[in-house]
Coordinates of N, CA, C and O in Angstrom, one line a residue:
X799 N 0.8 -1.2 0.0 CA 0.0 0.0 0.0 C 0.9 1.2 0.0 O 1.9 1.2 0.6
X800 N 0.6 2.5 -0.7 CA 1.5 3.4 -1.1 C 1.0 4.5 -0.2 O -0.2 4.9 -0.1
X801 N 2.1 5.2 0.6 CA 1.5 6.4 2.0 C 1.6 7.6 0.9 O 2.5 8.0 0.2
X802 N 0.0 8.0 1.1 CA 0.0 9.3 0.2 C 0.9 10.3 1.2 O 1.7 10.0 2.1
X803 N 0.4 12.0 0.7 CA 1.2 13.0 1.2 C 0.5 13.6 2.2 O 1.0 14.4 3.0
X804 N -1.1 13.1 2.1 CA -1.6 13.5 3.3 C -1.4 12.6 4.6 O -1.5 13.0 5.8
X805 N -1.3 11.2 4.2 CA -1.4 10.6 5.1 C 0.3 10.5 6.1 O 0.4 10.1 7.3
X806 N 1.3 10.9 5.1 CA 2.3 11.3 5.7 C 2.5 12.6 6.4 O 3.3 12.6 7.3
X807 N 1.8 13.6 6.1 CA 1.9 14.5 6.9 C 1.2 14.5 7.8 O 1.5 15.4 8.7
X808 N 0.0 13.5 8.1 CA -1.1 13.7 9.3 C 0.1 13.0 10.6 O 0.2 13.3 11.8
X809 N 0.9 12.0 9.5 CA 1.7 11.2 10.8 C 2.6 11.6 11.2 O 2.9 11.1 12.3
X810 N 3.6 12.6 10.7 CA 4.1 13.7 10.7 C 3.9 14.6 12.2 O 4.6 14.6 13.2
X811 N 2.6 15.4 11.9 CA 1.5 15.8 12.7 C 1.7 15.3 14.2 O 2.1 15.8 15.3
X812 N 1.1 14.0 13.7 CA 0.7 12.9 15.0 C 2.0 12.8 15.8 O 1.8 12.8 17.0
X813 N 3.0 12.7 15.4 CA 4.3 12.3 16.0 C 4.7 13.6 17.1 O 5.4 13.3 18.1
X814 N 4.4 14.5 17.0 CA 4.4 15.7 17.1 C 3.5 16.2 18.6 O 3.9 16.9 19.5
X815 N 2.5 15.8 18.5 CA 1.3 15.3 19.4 C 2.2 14.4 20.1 O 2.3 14.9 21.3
X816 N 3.1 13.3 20.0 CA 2.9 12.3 21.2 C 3.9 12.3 21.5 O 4.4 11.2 21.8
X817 N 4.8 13.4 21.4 CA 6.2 13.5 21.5 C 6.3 13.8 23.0 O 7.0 13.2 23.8
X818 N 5.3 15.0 23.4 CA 5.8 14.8 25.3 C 5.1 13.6 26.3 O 5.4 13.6 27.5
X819 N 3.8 12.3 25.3 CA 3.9 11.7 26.1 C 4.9 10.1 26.0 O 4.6 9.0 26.5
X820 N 6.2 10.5 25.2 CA 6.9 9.3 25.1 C 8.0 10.1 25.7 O 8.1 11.3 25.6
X821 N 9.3 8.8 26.6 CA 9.7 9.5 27.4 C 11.0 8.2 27.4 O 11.1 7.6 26.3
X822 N 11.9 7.8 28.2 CA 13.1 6.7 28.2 C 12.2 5.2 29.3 O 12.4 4.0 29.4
X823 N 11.4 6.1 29.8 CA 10.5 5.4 31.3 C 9.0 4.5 30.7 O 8.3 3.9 31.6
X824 N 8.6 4.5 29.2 CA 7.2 4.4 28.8 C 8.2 3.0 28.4 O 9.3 2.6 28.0
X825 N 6.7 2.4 29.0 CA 7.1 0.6 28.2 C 6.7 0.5 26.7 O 5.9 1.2 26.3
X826 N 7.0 0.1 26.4 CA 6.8 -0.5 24.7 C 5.4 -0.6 24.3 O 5.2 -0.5 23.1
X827 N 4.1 -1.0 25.5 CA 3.1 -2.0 25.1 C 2.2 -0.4 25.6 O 0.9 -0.3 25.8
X828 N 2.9 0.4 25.8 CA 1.9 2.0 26.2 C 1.2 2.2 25.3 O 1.8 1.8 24.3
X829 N -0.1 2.7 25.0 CA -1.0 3.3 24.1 C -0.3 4.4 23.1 O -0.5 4.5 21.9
X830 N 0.7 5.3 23.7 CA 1.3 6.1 23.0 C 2.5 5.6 22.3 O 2.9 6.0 21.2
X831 N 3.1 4.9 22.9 CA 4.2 4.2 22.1 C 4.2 3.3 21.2 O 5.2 3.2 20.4
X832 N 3.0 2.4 21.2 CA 2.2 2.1 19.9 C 2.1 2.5 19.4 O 2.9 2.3 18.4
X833 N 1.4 3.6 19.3 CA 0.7 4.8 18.2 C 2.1 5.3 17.4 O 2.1 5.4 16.2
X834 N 3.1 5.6 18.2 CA 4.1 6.6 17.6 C 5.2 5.4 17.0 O 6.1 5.8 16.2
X835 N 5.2 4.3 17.2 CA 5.7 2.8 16.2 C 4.9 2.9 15.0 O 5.5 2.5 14.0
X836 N 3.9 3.3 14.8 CA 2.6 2.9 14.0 C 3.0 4.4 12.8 O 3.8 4.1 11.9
X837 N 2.7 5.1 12.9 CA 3.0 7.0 12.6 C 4.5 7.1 12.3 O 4.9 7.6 11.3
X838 N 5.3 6.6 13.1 CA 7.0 6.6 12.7 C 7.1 5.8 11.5 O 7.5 6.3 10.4
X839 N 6.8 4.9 11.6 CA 6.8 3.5 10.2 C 6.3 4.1 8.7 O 6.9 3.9 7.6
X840 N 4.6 5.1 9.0 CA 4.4 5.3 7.6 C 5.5 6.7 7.7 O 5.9 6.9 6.6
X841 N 6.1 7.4 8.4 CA 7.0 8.2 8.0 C 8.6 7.9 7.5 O 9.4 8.6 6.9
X842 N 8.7 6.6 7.9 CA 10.1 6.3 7.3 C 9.6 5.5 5.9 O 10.4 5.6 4.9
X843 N 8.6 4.9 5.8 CA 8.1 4.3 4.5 C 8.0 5.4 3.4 O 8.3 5.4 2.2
X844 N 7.5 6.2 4.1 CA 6.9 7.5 2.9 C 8.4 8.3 2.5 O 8.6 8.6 1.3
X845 N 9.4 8.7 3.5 CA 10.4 9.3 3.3 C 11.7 8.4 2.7 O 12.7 9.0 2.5
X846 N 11.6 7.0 2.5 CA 12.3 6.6 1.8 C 12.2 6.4 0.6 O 13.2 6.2 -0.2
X847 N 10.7 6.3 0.1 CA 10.9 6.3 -1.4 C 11.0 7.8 -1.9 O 11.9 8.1 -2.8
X848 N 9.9 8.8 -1.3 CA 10.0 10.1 -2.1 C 11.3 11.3 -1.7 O 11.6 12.3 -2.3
X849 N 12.0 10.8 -0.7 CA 13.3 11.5 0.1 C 14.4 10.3 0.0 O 14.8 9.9 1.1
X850 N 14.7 10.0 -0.7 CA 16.0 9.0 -0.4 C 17.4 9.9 0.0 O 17.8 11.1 -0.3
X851 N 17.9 9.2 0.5 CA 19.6 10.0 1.4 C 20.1 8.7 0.6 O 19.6 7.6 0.5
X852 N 21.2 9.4 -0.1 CA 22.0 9.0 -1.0 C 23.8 8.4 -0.5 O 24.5 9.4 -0.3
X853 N 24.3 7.6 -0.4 CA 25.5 7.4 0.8 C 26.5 8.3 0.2 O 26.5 8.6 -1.0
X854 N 27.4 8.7 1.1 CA 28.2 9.9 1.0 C 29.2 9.4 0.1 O 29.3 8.2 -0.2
X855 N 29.8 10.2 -0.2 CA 31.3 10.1 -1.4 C 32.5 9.7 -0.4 O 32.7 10.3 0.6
X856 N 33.1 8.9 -0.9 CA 34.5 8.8 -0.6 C 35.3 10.3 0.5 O 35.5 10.2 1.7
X857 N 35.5 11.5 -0.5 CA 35.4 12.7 0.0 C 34.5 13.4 0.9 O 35.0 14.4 1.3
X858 N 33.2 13.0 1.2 CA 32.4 13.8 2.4 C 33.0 13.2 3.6 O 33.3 13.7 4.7
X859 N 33.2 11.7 3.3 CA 33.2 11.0 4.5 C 34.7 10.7 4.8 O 34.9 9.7 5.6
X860 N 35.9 11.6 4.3 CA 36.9 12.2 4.8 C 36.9 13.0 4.6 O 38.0 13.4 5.1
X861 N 36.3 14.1 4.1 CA 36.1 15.9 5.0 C 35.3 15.6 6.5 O 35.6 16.2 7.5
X862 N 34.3 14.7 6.6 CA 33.1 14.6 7.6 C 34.4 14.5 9.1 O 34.5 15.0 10.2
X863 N 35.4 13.3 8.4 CA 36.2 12.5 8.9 C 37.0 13.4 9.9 O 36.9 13.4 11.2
X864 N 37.8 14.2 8.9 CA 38.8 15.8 9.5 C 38.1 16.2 10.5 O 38.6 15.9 11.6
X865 N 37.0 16.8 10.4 CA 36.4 17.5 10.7 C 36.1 17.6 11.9 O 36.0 18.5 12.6
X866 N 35.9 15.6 12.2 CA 35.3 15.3 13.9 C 36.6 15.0 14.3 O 36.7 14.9 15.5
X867 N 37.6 14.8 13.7 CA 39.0 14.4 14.3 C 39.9 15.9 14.7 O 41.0 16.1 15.2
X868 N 39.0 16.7 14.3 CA 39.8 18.0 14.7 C 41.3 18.1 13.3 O 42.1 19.0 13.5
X869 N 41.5 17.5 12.5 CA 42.6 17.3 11.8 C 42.1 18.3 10.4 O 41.0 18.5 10.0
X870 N 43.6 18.7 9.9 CA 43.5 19.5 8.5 C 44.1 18.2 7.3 O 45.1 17.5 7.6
X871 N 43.7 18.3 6.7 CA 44.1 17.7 5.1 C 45.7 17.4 5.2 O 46.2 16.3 5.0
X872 N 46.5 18.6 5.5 CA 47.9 18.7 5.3 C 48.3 17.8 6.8 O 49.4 17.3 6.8
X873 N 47.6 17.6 7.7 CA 47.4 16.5 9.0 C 47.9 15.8 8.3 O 49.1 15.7 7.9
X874 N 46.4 14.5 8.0 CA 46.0 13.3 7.0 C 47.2 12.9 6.4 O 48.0 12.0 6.8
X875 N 47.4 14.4 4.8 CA 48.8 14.3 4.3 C 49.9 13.4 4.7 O 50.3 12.3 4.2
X876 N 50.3 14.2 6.0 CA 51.5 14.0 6.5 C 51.7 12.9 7.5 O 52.8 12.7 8.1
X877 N 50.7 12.2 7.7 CA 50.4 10.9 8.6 C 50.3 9.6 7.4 O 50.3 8.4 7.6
X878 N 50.1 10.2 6.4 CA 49.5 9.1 5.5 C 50.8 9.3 4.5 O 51.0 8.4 3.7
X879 N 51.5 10.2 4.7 CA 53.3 10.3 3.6 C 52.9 10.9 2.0 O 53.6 10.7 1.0
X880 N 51.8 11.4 2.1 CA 51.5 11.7 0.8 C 51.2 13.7 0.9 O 51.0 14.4 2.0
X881 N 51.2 14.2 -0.6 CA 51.0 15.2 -0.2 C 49.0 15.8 0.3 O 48.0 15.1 0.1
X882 N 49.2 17.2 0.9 CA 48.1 17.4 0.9 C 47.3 17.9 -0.4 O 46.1 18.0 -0.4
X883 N 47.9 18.1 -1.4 CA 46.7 18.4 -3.2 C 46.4 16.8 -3.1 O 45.3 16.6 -3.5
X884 N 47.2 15.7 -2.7 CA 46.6 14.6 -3.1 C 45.3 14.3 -2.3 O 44.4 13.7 -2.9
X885 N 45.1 14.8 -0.8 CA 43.7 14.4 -0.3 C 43.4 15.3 -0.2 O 43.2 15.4 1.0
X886 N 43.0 16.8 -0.9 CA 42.2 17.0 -1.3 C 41.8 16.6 -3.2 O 41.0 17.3 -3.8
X887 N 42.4 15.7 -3.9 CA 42.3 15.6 -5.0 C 41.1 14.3 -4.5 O 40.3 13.9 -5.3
X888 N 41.1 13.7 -3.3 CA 40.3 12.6 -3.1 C 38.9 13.2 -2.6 O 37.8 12.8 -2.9
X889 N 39.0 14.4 -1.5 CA 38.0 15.2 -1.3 C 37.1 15.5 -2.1 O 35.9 15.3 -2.1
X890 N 37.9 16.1 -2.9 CA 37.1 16.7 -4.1 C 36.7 15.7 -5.4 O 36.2 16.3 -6.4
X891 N 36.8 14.5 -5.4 CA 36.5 13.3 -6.0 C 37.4 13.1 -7.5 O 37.0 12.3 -8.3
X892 N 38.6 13.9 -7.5 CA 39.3 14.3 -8.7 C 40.3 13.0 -8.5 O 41.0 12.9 -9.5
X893 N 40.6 12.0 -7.6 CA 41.2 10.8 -7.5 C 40.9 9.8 -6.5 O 40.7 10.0 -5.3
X894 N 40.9 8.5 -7.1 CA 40.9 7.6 -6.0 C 42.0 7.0 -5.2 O 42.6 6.6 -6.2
X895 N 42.4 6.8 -4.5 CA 43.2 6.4 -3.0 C 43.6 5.4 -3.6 O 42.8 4.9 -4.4
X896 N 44.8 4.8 -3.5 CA 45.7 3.3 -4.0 C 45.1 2.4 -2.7 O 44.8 2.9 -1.6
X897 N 45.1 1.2 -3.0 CA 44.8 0.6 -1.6 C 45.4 0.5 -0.5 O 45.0 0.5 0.6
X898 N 46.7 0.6 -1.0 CA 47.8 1.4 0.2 C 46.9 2.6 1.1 O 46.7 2.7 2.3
X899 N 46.8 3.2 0.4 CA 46.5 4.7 1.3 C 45.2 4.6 1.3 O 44.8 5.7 1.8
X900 N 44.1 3.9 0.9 CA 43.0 3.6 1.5 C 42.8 2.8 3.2 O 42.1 3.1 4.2
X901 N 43.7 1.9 2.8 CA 44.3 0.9 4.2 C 45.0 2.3 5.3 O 44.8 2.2 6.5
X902 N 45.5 3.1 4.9 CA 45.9 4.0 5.6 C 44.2 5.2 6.4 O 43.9 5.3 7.6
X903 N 43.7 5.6 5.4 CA 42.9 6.0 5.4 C 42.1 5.3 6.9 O 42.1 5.8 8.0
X904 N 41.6 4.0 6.5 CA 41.2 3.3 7.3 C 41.9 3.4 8.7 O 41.2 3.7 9.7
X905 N 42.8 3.4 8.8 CA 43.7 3.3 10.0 C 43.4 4.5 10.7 O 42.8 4.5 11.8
X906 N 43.9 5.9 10.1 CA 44.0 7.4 10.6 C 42.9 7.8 11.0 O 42.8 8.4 12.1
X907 N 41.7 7.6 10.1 CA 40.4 8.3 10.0 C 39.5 7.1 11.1 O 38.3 7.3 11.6
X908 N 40.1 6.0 11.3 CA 39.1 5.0 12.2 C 37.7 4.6 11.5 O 36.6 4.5 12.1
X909 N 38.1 4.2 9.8 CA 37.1 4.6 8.8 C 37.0 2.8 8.6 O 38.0 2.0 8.6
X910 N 35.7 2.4 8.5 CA 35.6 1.0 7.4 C 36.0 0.3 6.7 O 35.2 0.6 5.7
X911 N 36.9 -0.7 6.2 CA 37.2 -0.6 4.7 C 35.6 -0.3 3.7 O 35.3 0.3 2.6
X912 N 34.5 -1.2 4.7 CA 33.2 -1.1 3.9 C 33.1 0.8 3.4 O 32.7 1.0 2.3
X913 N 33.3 1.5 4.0 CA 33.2 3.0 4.2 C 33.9 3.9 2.8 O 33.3 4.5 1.9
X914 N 35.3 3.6 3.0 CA 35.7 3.9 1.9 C 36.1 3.2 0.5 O 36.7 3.8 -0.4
X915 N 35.6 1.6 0.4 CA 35.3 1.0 -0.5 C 33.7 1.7 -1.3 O 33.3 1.7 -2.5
X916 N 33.1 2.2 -0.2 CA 31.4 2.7 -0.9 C 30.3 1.9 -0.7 O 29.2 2.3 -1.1
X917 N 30.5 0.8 0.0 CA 29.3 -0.2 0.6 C 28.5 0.2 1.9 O 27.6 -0.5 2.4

C-alpha cells in the first residue's frame, strides 16, 4: 500500500502530538508508544521512497572525517606520507586512493574498509 502525502503529513503531525507523552521510562506495550511505532513506520516508509539519502562520497566522508577528528588535510597528508593536493584531489572526487593509502585511510580516520570502498 503506497502512503499518500496526506497521510504522511497527518503522521508527521501525529508524531508531534505524542512527543511529550513518550519518554526513556514508557514501556513499549503503552498506548502512546504504539501509536508513535505505528505514525513513525508510515514516516520512514513514505520518506524513503519520495526523500531518499543518497550514501556519502569517498570525499564527504573524509572531510566529515577531519572534521570530527579535529585534523587538517595537510594532517592526513603527513600521517599518511603523501601530499596534501593529493587528499584533497580525493575530497574533491578528482582521485581515487591506491589501496595502500585507503588501508591508511582506514587506520588514521578510524574509517571501514566497507566505508571507503562505498558499501
Amino acid at each position: 500500500m503506497e502512503i499518500t502525502k496526506e497521510q504522511y503529513e497527518y503522521a508527521l503531525e501525529r508524531i508531534e502530538e505524542l512527543l511529550p507523552y513518550i519518554g526513556n521510562d514508557v514501556p513499549v506495550n503503552d498506548k502512546h508508544m504504539i501509536e508513535m511505532d505505528i505514525v513513525s513506520d508510515i514516516v520512514c516508509r513514505y520518506e524513503k521512497i519520495h526523500f531518499p539519502i543518497a550514501k556519502p562520497t569517498l570525499g564527504e566522508i573524509i572531510a566529515d572525517s577531519l572534521d570530527t577528528m579535529g585534523m587538517t588535510a595537510k594532517d592526513l597528508a603527513k600521517q599518511l606520507g603523501i601530499s596534501a593536493p593529493r587528499i584533497s584531489s580525493y575530497i574533491h572526487g578528482k582521485s581515487e586512493p591506491t589501496l595502500k593509502i585507503a588501508r591508511g585511510l582506514c587506520d588514521v580516520l578510524h574509517l571501514t574498509p566497507a566505508q571507503v570502498l562505498g558499501y
